[in-house]
mmCIF file of C-alpha atoms in Angstrom:
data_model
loop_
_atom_site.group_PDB
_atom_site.id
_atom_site.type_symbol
_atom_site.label_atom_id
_atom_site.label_comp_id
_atom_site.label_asym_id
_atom_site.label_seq_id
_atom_site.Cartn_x
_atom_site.Cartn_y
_atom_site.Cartn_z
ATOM 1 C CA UNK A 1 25.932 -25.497 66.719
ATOM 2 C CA UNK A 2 22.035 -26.107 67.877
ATOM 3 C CA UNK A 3 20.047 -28.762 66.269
ATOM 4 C CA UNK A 4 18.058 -25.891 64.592
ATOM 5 C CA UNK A 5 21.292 -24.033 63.151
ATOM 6 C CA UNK A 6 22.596 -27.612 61.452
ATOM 7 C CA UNK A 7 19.455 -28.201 60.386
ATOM 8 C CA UNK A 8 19.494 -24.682 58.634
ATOM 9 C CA UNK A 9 23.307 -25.395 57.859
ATOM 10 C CA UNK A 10 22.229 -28.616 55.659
ATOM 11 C CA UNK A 11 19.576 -27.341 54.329
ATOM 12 C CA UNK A 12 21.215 -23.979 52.872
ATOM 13 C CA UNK A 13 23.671 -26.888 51.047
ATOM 14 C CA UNK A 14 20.886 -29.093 50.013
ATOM 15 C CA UNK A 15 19.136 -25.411 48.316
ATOM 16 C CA UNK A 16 22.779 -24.447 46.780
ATOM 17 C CA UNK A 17 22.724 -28.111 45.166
ATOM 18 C CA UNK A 18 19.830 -27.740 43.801
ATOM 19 C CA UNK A 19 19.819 -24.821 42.298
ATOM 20 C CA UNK A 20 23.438 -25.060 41.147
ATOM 21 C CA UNK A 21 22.262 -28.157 39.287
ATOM 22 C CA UNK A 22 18.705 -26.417 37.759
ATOM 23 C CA UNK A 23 21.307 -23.073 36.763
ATOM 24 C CA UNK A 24 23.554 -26.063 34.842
ATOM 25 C CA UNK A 25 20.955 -27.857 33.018
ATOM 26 C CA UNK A 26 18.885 -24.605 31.870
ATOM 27 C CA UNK A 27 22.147 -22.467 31.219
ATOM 28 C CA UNK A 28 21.349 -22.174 27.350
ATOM 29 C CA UNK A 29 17.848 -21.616 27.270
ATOM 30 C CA UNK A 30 18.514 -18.882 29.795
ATOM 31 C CA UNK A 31 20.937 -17.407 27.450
ATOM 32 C CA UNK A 32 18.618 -17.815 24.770
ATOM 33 C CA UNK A 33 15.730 -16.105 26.126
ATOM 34 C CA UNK A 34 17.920 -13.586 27.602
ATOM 35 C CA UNK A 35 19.115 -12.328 23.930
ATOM 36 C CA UNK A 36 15.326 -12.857 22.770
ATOM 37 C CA UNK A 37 14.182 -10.521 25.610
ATOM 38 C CA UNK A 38 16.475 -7.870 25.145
ATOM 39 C CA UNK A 39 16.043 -7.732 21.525
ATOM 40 C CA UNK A 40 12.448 -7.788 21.817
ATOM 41 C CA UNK A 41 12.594 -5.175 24.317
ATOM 42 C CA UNK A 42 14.581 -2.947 22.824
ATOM 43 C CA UNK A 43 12.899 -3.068 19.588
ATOM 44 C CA UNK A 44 9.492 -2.356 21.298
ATOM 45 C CA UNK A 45 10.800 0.770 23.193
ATOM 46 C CA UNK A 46 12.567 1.801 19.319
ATOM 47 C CA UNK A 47 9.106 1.538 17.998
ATOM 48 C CA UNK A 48 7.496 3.494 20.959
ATOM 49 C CA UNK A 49 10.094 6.212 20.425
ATOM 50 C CA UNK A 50 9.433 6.134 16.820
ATOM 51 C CA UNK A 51 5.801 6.145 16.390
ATOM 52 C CA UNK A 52 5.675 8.546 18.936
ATOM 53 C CA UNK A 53 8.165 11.054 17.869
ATOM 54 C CA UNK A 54 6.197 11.157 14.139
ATOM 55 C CA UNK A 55 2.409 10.980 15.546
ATOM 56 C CA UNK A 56 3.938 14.712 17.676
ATOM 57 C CA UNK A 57 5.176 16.006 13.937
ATOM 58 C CA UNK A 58 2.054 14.641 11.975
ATOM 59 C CA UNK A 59 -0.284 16.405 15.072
ATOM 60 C CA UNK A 60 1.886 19.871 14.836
ATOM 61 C CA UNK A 61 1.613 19.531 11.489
ATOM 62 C CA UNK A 62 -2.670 18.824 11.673
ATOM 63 C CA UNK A 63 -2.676 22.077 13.803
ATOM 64 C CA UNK A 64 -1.387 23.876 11.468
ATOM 65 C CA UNK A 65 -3.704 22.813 8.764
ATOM 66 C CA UNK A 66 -7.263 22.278 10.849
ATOM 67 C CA UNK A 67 -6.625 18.138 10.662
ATOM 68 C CA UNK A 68 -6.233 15.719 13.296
ATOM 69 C CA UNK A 69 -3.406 14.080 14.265
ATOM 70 C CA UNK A 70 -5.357 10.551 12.667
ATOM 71 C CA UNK A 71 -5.875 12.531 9.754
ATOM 72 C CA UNK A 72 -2.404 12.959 9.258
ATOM 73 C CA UNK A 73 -1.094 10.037 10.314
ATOM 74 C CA UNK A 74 -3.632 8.033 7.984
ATOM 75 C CA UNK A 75 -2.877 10.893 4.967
ATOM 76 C CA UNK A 76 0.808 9.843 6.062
ATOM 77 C CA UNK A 77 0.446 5.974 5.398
ATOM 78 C CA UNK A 78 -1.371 6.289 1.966
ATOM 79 C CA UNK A 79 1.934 8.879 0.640
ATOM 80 C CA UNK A 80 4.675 6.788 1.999
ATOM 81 C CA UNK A 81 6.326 4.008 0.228
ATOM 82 C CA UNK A 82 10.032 2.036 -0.262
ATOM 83 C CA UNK A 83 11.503 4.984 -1.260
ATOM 84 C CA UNK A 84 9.962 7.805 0.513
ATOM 85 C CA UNK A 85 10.321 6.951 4.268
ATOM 86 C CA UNK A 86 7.620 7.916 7.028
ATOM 87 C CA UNK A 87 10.370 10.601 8.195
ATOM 88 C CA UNK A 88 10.655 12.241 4.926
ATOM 89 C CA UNK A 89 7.037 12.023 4.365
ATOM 90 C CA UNK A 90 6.620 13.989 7.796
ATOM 91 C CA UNK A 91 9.188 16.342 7.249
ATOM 92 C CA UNK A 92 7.743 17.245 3.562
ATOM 93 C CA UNK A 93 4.583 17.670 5.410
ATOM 94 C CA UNK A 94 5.319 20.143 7.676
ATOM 95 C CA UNK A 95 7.584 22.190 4.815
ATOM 96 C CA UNK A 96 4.369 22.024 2.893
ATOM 97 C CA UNK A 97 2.074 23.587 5.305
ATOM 98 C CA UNK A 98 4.364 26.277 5.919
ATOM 99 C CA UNK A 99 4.137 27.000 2.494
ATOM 100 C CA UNK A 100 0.504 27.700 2.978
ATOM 101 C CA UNK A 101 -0.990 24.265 1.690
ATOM 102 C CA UNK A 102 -4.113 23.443 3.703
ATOM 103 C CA UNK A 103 -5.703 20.634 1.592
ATOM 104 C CA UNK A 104 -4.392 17.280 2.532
ATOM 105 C CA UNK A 105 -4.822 15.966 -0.814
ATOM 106 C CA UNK A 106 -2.840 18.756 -2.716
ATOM 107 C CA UNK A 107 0.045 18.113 -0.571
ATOM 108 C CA UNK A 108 -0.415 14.272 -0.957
ATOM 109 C CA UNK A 109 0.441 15.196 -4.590
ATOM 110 C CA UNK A 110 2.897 17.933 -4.013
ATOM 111 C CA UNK A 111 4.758 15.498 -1.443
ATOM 112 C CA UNK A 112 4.662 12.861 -4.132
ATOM 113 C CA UNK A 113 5.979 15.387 -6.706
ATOM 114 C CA UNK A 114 9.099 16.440 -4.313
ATOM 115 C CA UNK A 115 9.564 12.683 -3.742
ATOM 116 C CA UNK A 116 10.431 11.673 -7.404
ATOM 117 C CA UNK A 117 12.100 14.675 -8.122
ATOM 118 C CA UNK A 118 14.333 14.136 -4.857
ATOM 119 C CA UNK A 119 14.940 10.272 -6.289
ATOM 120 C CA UNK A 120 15.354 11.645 -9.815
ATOM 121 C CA UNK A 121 18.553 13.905 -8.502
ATOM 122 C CA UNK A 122 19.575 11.810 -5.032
ATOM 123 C CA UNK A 123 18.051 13.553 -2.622
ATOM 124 C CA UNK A 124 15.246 13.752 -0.066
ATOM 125 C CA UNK A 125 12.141 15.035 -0.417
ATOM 126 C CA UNK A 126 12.207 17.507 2.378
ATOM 127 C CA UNK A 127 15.665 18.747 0.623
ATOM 128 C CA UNK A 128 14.232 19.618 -2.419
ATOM 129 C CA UNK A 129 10.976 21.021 -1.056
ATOM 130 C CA UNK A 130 13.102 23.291 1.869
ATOM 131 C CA UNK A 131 15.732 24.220 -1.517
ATOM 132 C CA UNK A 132 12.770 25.265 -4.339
ATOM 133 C CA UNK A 133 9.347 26.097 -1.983
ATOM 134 C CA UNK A 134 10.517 29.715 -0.841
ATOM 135 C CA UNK A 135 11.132 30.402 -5.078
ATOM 136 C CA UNK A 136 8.051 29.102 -5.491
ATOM 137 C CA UNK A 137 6.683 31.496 -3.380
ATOM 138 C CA UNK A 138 9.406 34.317 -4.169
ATOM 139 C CA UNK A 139 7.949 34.022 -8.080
ATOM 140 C CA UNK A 140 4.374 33.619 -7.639
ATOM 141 C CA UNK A 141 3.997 30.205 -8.610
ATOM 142 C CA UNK A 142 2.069 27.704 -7.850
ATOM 143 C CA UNK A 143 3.157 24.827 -5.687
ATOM 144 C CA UNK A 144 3.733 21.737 -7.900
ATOM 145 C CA UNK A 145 1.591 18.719 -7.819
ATOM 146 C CA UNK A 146 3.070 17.048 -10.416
ATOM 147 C CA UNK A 147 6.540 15.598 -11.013
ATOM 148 C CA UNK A 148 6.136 16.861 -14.478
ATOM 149 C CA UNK A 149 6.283 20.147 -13.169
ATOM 150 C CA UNK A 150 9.722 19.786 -11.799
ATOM 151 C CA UNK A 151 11.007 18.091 -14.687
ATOM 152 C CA UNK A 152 13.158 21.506 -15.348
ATOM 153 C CA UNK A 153 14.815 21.023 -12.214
ATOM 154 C CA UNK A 154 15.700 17.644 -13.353
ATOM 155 C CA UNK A 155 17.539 18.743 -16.749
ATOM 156 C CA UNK A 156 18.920 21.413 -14.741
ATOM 157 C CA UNK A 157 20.669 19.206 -12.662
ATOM 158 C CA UNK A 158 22.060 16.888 -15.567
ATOM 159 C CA UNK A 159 22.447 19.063 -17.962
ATOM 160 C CA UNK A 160 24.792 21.853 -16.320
ATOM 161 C CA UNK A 161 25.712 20.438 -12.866
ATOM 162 C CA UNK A 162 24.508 22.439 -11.387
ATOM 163 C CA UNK A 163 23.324 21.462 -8.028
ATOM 164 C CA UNK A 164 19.686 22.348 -6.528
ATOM 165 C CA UNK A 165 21.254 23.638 -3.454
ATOM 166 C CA UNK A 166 23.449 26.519 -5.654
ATOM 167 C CA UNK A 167 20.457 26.915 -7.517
ATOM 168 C CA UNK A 168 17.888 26.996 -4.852
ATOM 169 C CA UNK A 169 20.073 29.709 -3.185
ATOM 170 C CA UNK A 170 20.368 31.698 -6.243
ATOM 171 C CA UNK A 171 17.026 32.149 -6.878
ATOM 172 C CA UNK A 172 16.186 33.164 -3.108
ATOM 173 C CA UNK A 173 18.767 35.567 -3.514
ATOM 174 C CA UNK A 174 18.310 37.026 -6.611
ATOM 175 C CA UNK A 175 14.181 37.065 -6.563
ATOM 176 C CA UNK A 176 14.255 40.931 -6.305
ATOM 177 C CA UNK A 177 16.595 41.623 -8.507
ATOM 178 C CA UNK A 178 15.449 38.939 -11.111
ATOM 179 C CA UNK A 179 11.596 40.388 -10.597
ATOM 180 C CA UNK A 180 13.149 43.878 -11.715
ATOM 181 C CA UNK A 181 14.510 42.037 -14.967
ATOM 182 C CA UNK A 182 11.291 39.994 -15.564
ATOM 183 C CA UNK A 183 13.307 36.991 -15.152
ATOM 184 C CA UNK A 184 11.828 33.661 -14.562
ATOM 185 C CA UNK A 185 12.939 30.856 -12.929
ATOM 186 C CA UNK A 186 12.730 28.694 -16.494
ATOM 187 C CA UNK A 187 14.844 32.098 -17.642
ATOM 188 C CA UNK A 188 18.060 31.212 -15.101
ATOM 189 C CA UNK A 189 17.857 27.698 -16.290
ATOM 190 C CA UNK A 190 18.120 28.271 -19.726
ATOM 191 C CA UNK A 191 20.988 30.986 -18.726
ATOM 192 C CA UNK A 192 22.912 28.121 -16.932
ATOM 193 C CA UNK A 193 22.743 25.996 -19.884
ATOM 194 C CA UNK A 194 23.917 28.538 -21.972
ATOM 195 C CA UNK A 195 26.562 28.981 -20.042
ATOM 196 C CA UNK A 196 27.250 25.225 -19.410
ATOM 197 C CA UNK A 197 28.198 25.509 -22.995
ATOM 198 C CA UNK A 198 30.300 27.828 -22.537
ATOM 199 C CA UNK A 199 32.292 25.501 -19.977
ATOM 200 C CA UNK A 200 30.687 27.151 -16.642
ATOM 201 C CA UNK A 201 29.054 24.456 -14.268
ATOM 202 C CA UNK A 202 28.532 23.831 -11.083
ATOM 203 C CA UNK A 203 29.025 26.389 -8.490
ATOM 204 C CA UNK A 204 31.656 28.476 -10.511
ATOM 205 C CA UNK A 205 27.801 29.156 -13.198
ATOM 206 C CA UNK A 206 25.600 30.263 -10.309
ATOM 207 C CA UNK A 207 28.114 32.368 -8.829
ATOM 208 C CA UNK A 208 28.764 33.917 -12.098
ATOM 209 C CA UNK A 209 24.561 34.188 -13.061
ATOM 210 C CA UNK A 210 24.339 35.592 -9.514
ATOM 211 C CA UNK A 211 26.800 38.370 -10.857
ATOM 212 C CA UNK A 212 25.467 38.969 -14.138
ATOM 213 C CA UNK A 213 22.067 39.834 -12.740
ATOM 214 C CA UNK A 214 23.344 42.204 -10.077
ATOM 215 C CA UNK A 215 25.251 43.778 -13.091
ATOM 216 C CA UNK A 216 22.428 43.709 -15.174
ATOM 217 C CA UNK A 217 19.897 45.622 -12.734
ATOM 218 C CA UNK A 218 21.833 48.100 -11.708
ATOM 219 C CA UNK A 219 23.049 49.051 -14.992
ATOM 220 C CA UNK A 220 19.803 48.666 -16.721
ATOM 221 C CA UNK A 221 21.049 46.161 -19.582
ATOM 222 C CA UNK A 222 20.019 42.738 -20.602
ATOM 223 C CA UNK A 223 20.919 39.690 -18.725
ATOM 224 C CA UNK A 224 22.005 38.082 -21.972
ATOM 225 C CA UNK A 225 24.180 40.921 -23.026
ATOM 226 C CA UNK A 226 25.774 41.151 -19.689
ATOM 227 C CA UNK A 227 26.787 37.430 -20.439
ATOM 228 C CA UNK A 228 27.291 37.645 -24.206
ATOM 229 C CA UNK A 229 24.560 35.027 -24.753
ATOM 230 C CA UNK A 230 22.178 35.140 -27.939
ATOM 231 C CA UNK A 231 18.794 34.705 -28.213
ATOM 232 C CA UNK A 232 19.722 31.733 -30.661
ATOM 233 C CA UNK A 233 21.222 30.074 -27.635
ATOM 234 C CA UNK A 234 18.699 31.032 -25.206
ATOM 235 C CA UNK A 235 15.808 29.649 -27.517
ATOM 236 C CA UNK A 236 17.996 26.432 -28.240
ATOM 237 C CA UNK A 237 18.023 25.606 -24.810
ATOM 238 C CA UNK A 238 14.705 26.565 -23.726
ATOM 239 C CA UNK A 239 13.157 24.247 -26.772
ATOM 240 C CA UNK A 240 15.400 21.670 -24.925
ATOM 241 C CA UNK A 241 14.380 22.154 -21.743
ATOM 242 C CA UNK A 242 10.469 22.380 -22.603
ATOM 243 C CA UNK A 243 11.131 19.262 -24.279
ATOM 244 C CA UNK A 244 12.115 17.124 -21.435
ATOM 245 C CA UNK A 245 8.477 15.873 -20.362
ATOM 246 C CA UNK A 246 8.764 12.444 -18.548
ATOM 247 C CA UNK A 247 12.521 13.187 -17.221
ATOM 248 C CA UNK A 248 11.943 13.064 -13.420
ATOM 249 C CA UNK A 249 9.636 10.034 -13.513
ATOM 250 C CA UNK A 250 12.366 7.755 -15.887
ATOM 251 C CA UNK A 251 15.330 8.963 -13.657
ATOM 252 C CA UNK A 252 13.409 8.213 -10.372
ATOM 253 C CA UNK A 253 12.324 5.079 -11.771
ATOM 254 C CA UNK A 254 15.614 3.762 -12.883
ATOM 255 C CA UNK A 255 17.352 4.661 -9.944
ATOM 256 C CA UNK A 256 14.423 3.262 -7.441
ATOM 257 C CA UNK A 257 15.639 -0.034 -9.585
ATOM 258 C CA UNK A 258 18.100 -0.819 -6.385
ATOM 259 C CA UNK A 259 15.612 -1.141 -4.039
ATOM 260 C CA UNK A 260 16.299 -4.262 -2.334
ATOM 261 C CA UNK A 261 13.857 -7.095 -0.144
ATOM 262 C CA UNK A 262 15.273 -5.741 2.993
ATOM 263 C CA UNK A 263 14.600 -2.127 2.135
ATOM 264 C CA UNK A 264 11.192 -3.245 1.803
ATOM 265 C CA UNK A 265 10.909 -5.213 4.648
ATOM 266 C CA UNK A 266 12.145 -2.122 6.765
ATOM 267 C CA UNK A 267 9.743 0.132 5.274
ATOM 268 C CA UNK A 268 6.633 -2.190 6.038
ATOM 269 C CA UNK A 269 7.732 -2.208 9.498
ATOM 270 C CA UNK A 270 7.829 1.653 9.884
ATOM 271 C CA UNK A 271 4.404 1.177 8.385
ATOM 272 C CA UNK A 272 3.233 -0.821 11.071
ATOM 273 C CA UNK A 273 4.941 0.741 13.677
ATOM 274 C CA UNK A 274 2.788 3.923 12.778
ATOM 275 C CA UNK A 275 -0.221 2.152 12.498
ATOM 276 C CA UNK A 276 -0.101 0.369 15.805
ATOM 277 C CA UNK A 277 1.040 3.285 17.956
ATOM 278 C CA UNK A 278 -2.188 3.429 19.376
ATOM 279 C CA UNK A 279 -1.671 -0.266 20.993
ATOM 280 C CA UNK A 280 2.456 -0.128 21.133
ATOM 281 C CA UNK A 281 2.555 2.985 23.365
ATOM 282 C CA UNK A 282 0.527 2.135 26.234
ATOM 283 C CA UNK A 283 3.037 -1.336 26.492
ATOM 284 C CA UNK A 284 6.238 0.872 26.946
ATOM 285 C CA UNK A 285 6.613 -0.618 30.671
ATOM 286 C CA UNK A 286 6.299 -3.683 29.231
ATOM 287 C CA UNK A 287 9.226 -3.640 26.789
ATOM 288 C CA UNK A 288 11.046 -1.953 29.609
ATOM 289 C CA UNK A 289 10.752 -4.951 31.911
ATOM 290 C CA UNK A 290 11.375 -7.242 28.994
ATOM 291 C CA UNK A 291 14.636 -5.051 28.068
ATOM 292 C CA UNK A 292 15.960 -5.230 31.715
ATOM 293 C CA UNK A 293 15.192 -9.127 32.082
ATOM 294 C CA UNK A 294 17.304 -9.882 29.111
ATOM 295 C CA UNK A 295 20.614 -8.908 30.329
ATOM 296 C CA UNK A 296 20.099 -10.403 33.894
ATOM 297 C CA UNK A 297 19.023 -13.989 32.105
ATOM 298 C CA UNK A 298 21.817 -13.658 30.037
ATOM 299 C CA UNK A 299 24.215 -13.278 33.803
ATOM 300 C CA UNK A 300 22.159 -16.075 35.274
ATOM 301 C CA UNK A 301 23.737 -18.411 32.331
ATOM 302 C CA UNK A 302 26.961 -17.894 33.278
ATOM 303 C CA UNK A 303 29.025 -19.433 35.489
ATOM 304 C CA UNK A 304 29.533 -15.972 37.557
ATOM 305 C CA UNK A 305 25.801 -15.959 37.554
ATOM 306 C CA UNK A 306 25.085 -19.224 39.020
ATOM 307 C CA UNK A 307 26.995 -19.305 41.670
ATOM 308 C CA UNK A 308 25.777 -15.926 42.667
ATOM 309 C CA UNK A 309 22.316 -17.206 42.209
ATOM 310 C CA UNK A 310 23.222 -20.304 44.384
ATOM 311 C CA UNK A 311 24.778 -18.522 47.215
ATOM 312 C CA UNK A 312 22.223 -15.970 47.608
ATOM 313 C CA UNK A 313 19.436 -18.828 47.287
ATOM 314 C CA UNK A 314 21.531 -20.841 50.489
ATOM 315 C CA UNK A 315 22.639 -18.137 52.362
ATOM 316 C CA UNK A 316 19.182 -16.879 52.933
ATOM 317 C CA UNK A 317 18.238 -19.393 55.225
ATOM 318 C CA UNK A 318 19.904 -17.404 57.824
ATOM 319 C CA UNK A 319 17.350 -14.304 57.738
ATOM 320 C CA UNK A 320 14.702 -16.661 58.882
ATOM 321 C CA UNK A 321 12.065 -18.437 57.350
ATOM 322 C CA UNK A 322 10.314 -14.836 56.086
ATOM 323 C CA UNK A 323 13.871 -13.835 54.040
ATOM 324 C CA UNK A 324 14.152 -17.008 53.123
ATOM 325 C CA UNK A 325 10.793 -17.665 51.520
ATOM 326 C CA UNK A 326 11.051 -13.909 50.336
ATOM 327 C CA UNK A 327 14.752 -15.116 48.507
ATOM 328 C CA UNK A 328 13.049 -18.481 46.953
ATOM 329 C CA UNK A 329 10.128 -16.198 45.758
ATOM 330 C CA UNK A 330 11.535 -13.565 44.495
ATOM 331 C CA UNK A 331 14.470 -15.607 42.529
ATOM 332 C CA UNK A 332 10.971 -17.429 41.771
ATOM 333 C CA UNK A 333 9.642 -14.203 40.000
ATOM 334 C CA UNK A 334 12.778 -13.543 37.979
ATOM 335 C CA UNK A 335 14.080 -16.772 36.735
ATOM 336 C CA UNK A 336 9.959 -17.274 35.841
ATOM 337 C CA UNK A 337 9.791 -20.147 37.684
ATOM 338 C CA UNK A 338 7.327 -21.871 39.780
ATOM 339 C CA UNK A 339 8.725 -22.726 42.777
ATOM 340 C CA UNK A 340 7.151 -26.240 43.191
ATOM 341 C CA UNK A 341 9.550 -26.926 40.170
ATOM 342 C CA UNK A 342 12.924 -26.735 42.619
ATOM 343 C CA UNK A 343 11.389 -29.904 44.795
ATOM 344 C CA UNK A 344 11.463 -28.287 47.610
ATOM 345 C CA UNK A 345 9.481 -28.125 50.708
ATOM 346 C CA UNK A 346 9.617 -24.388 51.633
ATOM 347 C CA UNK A 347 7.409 -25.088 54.561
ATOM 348 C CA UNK A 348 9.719 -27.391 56.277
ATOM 349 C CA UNK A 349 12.661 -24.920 55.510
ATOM 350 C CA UNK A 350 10.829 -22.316 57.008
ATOM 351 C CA UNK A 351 9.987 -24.531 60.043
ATOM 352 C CA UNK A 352 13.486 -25.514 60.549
ATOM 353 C CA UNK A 353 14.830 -21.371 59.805
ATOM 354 C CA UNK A 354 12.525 -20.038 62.601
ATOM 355 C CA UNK A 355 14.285 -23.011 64.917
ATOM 356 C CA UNK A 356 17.630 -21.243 64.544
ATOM 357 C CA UNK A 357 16.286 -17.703 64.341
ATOM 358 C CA UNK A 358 17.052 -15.625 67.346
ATOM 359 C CA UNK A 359 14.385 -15.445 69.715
#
């Protein structure tokens, strides 16, 4: 070998050294940064996807109504809470505008309404608003604001168990047929009660309402005397029913009881989320990077990945002294470091490099 090419030779063993020793003491704080990085940059692309996956709903949503998307966003962070999520929130929106609800105040309220009736009976708000809005709209009602005015629904469901699905269904079904009867929807609740006592529930009472009132319109009788119910028992249960002011609001309430500190914590950071996605979005490349560093950091720290590191770091001496300053530099860049740190004098590396490089 030249003088140049032993010179390069020593040198490539003195740079392996080196770094094998700097890859042994910082091991664990490579590790540790390398699980910090990739949590933090996979959380910051979750929150990108997030805030920017509601902000499209909220501004589809805003067109619909004649708002902007920071109307809706804003109108969205002043109706959520613990127990009605920023996705249910958007959701209800959007069910509510289809409905025809253009002032964003009125479906603040009617959201609100769906929400603790949804609580009151374990569900979601955008469950209960896609199950009763089209009856709503079947019967000529108004669209509630109130959770008072869904308290019905409420008895319904624990008086008869009945579920809001069946019953949602039934009255979409039956609308025409129930119009021709001048039946209400506070009618087919009192029915189902009647008939709860009667030991029909569930499914097995909406089916059989469902054929009553076929029965009853095309034969041109009574609903009540197509079931064999009296007015006694229909007026019973109806006094019962009108009676049951409050019933949402204590059920929601005493089930919202289990809310925990980490349910909370979770929904203040949706909150955030949403309110920052004007300054997370634009730094999506820079979770990316961080997200991608992590994993390599976490390689670097162990054994595998130091002696890669080291034998990459010597064995570029041989390109020359431009791959071998571009190696030092660019292992440099990744690791974070600066270069001065290793102790080494790139210049007279590079010197002796070019001595051995082919002419």
């Amino acid at each position: 070998l030249s003088e140049g090419e032993k010179a390069v030779d020593a040198t490539g063993k003195t740079l392996e050294q080196k770094i094998g020793a700097w890859a042994d003491k910082y091991s664990k704080q490579l590790r540790t940064v390398g699980i910090a990085f990739t949590a933090i940059g996979a959380a910051g692309m979750k929150m990108v996807d997030t805030s920017r996956e509601l902000n499209a709903q909220l501004g589809a949503t805003g067109i619909t109504i004649g708002k902007s998307t920071k109307e809706m966003r804003d109108l969205a962070l002043s109706t959520t809470d613990v127990t009605f999520p920023l996705e249910s929130v958007t959701k209800t929106f959007e069910l509510l505008s289809k409905a025809g609800i253009r002032n964003i105040a009125e479906m603040k309220l009617s959201a609100k309404a769906f929400d603790s009736l949804a609580d009151a009976t374990g569900s979601s708000a955008e469950v209960v608003a896609d199950l009763l809005l089209p009856a709503f709209k079947l019967f000529g009602q108004a669209i509630p604001t109130t959770s008072r005015e869904l308290d019905k629904f409420t008895w319904l469901t624990k008086n008869t168990l009945v579920d809001l699905s069946d019953f949602g269904t039934l009255l979409t079904r039956m609308a025409p047929y129930m119009d021709d009867l001048n039946l209400s929807m506070d009618d087919a609740i009192v029915t189902l009660a009647a008939l709860s006592e009667q030991g029909i529930v569930g499914t097995a009472a909406t089916l059989k309402l469902r054929t009553a009132i076929t029965q009853a319109a095309s034969e041109g009788k009574q609903l009540k005397d197509v079931l064999g119910i009296t007015n006694e028992e229909m007026d019973k249960y109806r006094a019962q029913m009108e009676s049951a002011t409050g019933i949402t609001d204590k059920y929601a309430d005493q089930l919202n009881t289990n809310v925990t500190i980490l349910d909370k914590l979770k929904q203040k950071f949706s909150e955030i989320t949403l309110s920052a996605s004007g300054f997370l979005e634009p730094l999506e490349p820079l979770f990316t990077t961080i997200t991608a560093l992590g994993p390599a950091m976490i390689f670097l720290s162990t054994s595998m990945g130091k002696a890669t590191l080291s034998f990459i770091a010597a064995r570029a001496a041989i390109l020359g002294p431009y791959g071998l300053l571009a190696a030092l530099i660019g292992i440099a860049i990744v690791l974070g470091l600066n270069v001065s740190k290793l102790n080494l004098n790139i210049g007279e590396l590079a010197q002796k490099s070019n001595e051995a490089a082919p002419a």
